[in-house]
Short mmCIF file of C-alpha atoms in Angstrom, two decimals:
data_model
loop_
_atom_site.label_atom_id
_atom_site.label_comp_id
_atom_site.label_asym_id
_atom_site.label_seq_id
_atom_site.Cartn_x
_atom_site.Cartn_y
_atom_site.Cartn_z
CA UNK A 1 -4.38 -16.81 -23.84
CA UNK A 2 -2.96 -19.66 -21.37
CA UNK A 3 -3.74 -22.69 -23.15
CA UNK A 4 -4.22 -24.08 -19.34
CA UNK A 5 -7.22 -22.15 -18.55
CA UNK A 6 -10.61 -23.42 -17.73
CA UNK A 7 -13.01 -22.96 -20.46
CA UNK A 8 -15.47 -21.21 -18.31
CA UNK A 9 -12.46 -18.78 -16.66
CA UNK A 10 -11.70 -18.04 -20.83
CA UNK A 11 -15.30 -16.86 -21.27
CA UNK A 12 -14.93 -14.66 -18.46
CA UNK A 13 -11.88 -13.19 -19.48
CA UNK A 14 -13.79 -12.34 -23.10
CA UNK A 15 -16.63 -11.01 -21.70
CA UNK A 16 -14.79 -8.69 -19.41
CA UNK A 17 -12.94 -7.30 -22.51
CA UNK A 18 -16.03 -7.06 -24.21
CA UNK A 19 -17.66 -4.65 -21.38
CA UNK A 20 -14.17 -2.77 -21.40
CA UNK A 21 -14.70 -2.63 -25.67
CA UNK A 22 -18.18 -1.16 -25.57
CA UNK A 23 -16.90 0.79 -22.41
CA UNK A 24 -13.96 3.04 -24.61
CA UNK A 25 -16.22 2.44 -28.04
CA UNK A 26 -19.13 4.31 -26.10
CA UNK A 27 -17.35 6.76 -24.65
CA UNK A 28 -15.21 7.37 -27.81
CA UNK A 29 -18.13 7.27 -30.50
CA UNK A 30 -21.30 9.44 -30.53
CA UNK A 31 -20.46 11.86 -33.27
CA UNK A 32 -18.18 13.75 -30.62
CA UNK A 33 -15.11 15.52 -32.00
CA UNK A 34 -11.66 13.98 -32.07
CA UNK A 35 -8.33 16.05 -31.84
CA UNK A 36 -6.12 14.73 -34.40
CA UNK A 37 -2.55 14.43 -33.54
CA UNK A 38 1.01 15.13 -35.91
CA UNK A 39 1.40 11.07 -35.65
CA UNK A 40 -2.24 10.07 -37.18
CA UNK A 41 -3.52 9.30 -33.62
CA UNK A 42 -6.82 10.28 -32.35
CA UNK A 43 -7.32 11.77 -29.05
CA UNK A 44 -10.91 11.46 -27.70
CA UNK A 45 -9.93 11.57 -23.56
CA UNK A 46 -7.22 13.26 -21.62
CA UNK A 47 -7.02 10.22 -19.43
CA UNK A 48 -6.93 7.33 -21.77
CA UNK A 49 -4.04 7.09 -24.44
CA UNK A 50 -5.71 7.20 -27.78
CA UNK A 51 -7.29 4.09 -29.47
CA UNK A 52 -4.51 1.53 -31.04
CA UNK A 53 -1.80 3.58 -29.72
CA UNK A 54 1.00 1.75 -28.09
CA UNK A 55 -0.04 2.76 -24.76
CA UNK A 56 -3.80 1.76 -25.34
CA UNK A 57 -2.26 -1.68 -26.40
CA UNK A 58 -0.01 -1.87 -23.97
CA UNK A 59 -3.19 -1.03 -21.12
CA UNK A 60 -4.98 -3.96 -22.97
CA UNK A 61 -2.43 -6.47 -22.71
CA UNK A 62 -2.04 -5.59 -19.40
CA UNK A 63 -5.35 -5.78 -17.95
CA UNK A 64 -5.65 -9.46 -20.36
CA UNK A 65 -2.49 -10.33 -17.83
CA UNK A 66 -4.03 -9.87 -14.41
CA UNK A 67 -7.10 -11.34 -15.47
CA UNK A 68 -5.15 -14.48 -16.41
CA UNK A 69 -3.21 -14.81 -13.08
CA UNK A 70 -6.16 -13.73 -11.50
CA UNK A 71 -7.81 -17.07 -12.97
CA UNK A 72 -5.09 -19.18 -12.10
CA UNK A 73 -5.76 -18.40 -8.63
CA UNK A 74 -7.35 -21.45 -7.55
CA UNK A 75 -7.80 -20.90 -3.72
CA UNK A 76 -8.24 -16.86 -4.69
CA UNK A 77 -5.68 -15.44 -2.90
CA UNK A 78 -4.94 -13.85 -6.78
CA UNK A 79 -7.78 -12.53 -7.86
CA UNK A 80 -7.12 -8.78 -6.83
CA UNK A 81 -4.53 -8.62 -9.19
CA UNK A 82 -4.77 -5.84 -10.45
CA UNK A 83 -2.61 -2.72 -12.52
CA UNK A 84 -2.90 0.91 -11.16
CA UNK A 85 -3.89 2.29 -14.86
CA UNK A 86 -3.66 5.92 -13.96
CA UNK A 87 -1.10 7.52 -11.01
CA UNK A 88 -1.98 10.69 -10.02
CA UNK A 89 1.30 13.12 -8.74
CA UNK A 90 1.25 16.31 -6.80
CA UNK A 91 4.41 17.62 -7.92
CA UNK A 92 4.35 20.96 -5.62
CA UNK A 93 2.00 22.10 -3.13
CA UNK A 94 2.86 25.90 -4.46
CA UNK A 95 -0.03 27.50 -5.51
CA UNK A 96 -1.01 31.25 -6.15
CA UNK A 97 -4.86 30.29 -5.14
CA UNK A 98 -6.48 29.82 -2.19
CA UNK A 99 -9.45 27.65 -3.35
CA UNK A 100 -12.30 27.39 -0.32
CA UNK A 101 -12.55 24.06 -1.22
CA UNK A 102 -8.87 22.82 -1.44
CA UNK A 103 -8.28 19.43 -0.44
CA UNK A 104 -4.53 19.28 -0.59
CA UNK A 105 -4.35 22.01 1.68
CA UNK A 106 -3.28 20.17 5.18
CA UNK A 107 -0.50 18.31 2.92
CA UNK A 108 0.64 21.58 1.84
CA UNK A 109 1.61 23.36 4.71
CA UNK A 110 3.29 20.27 6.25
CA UNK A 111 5.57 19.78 3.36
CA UNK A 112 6.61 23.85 3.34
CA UNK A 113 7.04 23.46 7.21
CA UNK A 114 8.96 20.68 7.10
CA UNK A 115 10.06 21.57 3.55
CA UNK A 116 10.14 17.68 2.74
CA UNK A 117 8.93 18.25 -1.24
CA UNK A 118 10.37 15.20 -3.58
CA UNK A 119 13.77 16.22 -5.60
CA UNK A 120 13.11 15.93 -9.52
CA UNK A 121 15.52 12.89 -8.99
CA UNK A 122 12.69 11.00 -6.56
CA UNK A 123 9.89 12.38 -8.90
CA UNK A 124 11.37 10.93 -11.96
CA UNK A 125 11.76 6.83 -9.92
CA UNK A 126 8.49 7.11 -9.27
CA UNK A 127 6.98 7.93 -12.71
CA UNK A 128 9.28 4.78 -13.63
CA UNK A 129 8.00 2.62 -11.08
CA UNK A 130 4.49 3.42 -11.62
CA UNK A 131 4.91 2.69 -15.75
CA UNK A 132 6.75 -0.29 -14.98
CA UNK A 133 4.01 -1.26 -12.97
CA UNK A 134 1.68 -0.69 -15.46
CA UNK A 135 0.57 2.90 -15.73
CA UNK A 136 -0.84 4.35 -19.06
CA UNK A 137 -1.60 7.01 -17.95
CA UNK A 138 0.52 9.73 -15.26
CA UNK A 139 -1.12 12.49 -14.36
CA UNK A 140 0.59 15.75 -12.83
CA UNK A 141 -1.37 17.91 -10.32
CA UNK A 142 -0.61 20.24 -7.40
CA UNK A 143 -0.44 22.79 -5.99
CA UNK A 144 -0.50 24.51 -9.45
CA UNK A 145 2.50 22.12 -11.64
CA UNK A 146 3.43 24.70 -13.51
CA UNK A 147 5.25 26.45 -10.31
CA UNK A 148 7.74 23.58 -10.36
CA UNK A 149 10.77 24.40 -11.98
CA UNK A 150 11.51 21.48 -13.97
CA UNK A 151 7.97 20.81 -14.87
CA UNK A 152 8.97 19.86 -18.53
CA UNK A 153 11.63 17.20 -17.97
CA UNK A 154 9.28 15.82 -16.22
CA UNK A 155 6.87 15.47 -18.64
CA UNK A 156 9.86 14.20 -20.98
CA UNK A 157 10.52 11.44 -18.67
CA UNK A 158 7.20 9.60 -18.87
CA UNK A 159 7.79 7.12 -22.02
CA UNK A 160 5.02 8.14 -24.35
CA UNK A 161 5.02 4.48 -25.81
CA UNK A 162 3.75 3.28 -22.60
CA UNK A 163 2.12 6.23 -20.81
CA UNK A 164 0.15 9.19 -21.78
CA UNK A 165 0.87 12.06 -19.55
CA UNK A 166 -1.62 14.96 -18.93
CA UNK A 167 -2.06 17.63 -16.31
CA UNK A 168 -4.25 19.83 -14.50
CA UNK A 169 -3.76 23.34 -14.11
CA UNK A 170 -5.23 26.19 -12.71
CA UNK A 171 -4.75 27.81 -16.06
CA UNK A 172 -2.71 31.38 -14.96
CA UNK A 173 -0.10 30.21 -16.44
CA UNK A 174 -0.84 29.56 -20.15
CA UNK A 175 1.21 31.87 -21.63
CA UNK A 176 2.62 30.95 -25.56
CA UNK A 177 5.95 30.00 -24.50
CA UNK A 178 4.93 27.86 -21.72
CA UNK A 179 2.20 25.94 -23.94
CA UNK A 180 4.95 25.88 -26.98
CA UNK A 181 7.20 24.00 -24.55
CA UNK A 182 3.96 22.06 -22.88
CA UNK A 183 3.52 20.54 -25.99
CA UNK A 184 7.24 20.09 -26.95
CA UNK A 185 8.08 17.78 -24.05
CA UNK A 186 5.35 15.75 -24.57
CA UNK A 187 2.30 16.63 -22.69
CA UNK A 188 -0.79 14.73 -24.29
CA UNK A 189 -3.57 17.17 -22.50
CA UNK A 190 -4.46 19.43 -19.74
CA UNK A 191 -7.41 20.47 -18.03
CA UNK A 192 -8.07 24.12 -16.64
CA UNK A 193 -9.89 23.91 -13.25
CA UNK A 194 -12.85 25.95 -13.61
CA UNK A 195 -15.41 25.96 -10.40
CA UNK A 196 -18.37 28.04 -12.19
CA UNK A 197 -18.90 29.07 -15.27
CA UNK A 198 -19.27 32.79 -14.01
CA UNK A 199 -15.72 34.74 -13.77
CA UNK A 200 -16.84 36.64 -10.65
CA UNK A 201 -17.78 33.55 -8.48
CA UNK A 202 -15.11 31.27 -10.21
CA UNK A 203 -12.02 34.04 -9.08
CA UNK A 204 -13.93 34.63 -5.16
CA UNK A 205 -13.77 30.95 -5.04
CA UNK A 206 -9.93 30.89 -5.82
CA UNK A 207 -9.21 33.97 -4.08
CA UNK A 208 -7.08 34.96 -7.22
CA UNK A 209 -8.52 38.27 -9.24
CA UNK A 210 -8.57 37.98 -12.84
CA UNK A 211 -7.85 34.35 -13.20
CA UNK A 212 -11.00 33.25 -14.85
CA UNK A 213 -9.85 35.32 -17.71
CA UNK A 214 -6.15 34.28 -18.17
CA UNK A 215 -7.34 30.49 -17.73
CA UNK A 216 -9.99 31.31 -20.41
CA UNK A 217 -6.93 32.39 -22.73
CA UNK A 218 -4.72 29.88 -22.03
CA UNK A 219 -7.80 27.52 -23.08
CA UNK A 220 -7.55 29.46 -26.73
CA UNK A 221 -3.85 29.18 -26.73
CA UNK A 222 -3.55 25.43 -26.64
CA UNK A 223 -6.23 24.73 -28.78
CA UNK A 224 -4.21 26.74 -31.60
CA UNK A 225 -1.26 24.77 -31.53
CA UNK A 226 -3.60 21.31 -31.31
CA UNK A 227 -2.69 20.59 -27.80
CA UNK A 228 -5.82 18.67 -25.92
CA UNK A 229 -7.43 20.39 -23.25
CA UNK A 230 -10.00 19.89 -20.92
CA UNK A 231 -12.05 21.75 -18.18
CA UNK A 232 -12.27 20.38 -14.69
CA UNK A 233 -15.09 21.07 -12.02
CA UNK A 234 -16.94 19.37 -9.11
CA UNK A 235 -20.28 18.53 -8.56
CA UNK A 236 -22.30 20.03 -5.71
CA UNK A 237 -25.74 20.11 -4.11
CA UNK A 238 -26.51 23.56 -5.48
CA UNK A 239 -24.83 23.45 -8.52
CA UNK A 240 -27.58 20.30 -9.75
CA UNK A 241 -30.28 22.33 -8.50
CA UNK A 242 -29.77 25.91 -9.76
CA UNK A 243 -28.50 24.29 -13.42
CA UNK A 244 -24.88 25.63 -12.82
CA UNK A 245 -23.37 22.30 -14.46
CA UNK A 246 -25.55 22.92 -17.78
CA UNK A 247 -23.84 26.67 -17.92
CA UNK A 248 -20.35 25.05 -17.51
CA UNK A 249 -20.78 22.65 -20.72
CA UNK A 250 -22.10 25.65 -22.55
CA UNK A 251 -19.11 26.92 -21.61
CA UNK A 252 -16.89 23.60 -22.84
CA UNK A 253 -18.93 23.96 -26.12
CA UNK A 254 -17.55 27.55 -26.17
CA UNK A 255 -13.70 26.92 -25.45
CA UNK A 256 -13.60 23.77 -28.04
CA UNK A 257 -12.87 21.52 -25.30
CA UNK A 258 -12.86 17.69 -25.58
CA UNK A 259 -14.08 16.78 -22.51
CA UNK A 260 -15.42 18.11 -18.99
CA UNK A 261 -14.06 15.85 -16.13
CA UNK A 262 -16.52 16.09 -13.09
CA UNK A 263 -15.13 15.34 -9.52
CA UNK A 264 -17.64 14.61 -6.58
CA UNK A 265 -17.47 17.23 -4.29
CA UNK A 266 -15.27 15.38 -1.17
CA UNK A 267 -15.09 16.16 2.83
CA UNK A 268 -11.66 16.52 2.88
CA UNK A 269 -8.83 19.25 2.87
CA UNK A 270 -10.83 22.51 3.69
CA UNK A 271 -14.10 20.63 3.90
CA UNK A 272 -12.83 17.88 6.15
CA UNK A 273 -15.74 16.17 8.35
CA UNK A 274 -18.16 18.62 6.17
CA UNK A 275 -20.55 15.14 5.44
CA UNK A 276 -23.33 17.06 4.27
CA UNK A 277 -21.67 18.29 1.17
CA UNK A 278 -21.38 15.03 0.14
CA UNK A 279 -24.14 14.21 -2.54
CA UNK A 280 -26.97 11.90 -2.11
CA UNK A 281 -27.24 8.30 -4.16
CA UNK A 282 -30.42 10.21 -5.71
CA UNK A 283 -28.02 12.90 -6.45
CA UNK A 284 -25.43 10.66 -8.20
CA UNK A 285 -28.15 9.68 -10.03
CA UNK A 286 -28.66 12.61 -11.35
CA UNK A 287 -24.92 13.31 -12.36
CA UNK A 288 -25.27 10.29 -14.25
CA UNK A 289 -28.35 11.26 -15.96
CA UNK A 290 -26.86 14.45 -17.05
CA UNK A 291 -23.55 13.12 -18.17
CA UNK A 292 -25.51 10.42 -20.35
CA UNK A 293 -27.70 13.53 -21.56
CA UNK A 294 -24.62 15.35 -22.69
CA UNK A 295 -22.57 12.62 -24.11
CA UNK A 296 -25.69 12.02 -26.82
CA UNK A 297 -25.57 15.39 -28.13
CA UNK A 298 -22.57 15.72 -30.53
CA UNK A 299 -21.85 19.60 -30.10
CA UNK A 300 -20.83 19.29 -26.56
CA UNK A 301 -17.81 17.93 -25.06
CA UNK A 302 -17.69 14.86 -23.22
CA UNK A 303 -18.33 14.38 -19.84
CA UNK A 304 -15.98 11.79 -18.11
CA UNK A 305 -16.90 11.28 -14.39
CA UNK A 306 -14.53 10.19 -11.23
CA UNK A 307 -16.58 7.24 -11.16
CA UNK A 308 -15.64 6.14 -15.28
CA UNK A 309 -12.66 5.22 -14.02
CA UNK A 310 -12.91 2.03 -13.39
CA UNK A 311 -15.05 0.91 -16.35
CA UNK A 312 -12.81 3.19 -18.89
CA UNK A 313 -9.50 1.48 -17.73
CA UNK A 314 -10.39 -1.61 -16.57
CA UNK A 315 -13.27 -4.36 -17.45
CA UNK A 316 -14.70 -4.66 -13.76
CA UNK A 317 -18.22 -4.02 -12.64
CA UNK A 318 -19.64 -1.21 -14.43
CA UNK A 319 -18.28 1.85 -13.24
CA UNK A 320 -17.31 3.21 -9.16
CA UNK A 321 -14.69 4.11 -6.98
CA UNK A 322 -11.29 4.46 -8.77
CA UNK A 323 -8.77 4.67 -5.55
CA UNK A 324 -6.74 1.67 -4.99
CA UNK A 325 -8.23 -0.63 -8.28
CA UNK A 326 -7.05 1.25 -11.06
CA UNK A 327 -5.92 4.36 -9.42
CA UNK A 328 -3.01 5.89 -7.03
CA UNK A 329 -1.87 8.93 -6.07
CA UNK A 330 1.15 10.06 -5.08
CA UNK A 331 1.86 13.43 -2.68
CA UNK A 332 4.64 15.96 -3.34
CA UNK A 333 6.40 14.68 0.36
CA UNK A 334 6.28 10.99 -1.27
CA UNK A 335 3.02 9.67 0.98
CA UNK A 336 0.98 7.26 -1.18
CA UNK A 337 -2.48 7.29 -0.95
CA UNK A 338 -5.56 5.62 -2.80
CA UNK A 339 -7.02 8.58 -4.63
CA UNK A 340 -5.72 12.50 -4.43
CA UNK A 341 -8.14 13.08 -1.97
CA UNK A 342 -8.25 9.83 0.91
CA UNK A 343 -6.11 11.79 4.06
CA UNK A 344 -4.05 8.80 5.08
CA UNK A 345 -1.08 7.19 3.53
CA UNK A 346 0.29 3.32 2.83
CA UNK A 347 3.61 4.42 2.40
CA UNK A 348 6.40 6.61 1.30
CA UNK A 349 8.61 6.17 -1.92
CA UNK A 350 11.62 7.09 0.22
CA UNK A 351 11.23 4.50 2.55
CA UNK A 352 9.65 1.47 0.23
CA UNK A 353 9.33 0.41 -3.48
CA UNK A 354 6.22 1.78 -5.14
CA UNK A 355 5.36 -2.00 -5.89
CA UNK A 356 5.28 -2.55 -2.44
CA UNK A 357 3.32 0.15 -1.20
CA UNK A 358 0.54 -0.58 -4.55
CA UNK A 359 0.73 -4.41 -3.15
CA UNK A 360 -0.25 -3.29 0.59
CA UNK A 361 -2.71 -0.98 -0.58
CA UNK A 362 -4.63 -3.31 -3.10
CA UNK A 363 -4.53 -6.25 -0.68
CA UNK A 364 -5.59 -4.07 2.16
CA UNK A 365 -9.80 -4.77 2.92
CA UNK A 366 -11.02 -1.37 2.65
CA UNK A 367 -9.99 -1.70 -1.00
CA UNK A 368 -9.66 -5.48 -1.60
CA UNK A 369 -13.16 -5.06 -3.68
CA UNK A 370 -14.97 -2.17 -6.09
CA UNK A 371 -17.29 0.35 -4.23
CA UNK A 372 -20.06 0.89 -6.84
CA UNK A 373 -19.13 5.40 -6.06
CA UNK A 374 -16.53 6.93 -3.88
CA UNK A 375 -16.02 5.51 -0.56
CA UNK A 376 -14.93 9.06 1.14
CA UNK A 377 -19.02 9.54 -0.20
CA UNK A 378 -19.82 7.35 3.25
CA UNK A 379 -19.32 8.28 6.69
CA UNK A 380 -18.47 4.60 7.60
CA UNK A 381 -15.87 4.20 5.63
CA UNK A 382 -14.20 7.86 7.31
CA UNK A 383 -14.41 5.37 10.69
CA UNK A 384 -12.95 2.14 9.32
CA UNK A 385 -9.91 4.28 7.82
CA UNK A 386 -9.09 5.47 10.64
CA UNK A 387 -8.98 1.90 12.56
CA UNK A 388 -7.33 0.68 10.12
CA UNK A 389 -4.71 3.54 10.09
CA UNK A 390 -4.60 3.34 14.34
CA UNK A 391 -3.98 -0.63 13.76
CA UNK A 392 -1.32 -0.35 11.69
CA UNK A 393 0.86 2.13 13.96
#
């Protein structure tokens, strides 16, 4: 620590890394399983490197460095400093699904009409801008990433010293060879998107016959060669009434995943200006009660929710809105946004550093301080967005 820093700003700074402590040490604990690794490391989260790894260490040091040029900032101007933890990529918009709830789906037939996709060249600078800006953890999505060619040097060029890198998949195709080579280039985890535990409504919902199934075997495939997997789904209106959400971690206790990562269903991409979907505060509440049901019983996987985020990677107020404070995302045309889902962009990697475009983005009011859950949850927020996007053109 800065020898030159107020007493009071130093308890601050440990009591923030306390709350971050208990934050991993609660999430990691409870008699939940652990995948152990070749190297002696323990996985316990596809989106957090594993405790006293480099990369954890490195993620600690880093958030200990804002937070002391965050104190030194005496009139304040510093004190959104702040690391983006976890980049999100879309590395294609192909996809052999039609999901009815697709919110990439606008970006995706812009970039194949104007066929503007980033090279492997461009993909590659920006996975090395984001780590050297502080990113532990790079994420690859889609489209489906396994449709892009040269999906596996691009895993290889994340360092995994400083980065974890994990994926999510729509699970088609897990074949043996492509897990074998998954797990030979590096990839720490992947999560198989899964909308309901029932094939029938899960394959209707993608508009792809059969795929429950092969994502179901790709599931078993991974977890025999000890590669960490995950199942992805979103939480709706229905789904906390009818019990749906119970079913899918039954069906996480079944596949021998670690952890079920549960998205709040978003009006955007197919369900754009759909505000009803959106769940109530009660209903958050209720998420929350059934994650924190879950994560005490030690034969079920663990539940991480969009809105751990923030707690998991970084010591702010308890847990919220990831986009712009510890999270970025980056589309396959090279438009950064907040979060994979937030329809507007601060920038393009083609035209401006990433640094730049993180800089503008964090220092930008809309995100300049934490939203206790997502801000796409609030109509408002749809109507500042856009004034803010008509100002700046």
């Amino acid at each position: 620590m800065a020898r030159d820093l107020n007493s009071w700003k130093l308890s601050e700074i440990r009591e923030k890394m306390e709350k971050y402590r208990l934050a991993q040490e609660n999430y990691f604990i409870k008699g939940k399983p652990v995948l152990h690794l070749e190297n002696g490391q323990k996985v316990f989260s596809l989106v957090s490197p594993p405790l006293k790894s480099p990369a954890a260490r490195r993620r600690v040091r880093l958030i200990v460095n804002n937070m002391q040029i965050s104190a030194h900032g005496s009139n304040g101007t510093n004190l959104g400093v702040r690391a983006p933890h976890i980049i999100t990529i879309a590395v294609t918009y192909s996809c052999q699904c039609k999901c009815k709830h697709c919110s990439a789906s606008t970006y995706q037939e812009h970039v194949i009409r104007n066929k503007s996709g980033l090279t492997f060249k461009e993909l590659r600078s920006a996975i090395e801008q984001s780590v050297a800006l502080g990113t532990t953890c790079v994420v690859l999505t889609g489209g489906e990433p396994l449709l892009y060619g040269d999906i596996y040097n691009l895993i290889r060029s994340v360092d995994p010293n400083k980065s974890v890198c994990s994926m999510f998949t729509n699970g088609e195709l897990l074949d043996e060879e492509k897990v074998l080579k998954l797990k030979e280039a590096g990839l720490f985890g992947l999560y198989v998107s899964i909308d309901h535990p029932d094939p029938e409504r899960h394959d209707a919902n993608r508009q792809r016959p059969g795929l429950f199934a092969k994502a179901m075997r790709g599931l078993e495939i991974c977890r025999k060669v000890n590669l960490a997997t995950g199942i992805s789904t979103f939480a709706t209106k229905e789904k906390l009434a009818s019990g749906e959400l119970d079913r899918m971690m039954e069906l996480g206790k079944k596949t021998g995943v670690l952890e079920v990562f549960i998205f709040d269903v978003t009006p955007t991409g197919k369900l754009l200006n759909q505000h009803q979907c959106v769940l109530t505060n009660e209903e958050i509440e209720q998420v929350r009660e059934f994650r924190n049901k879950y994560n005490d019983l030690p034969k079920f996987p663990r539940i991480v929710h969009q809105t751990m985020f923030s707690s998991m990677s970084y010591p702010c107020a308890a847990e919220g809105c990831p986009a712009a404070l510890v999270q970025m995302h980056l589309r396959a045309n090279g438009d950064v946004s907040p979060c994979d889902f937030t329809p507007y962009s601060f920038g393009n990697i083609r035209n401006q550093s990433l640094e730049e475009i993180w800089r503008n983005m964090t220092e930008c009011s809309l995100y300049s301080a934490p939203s206790s859950r997502c801000r796409l949850a609030r109509p408002e927020f749809w109507e500042q967005l856009d004034q803010h996007a008509t100002a700046i053109q």
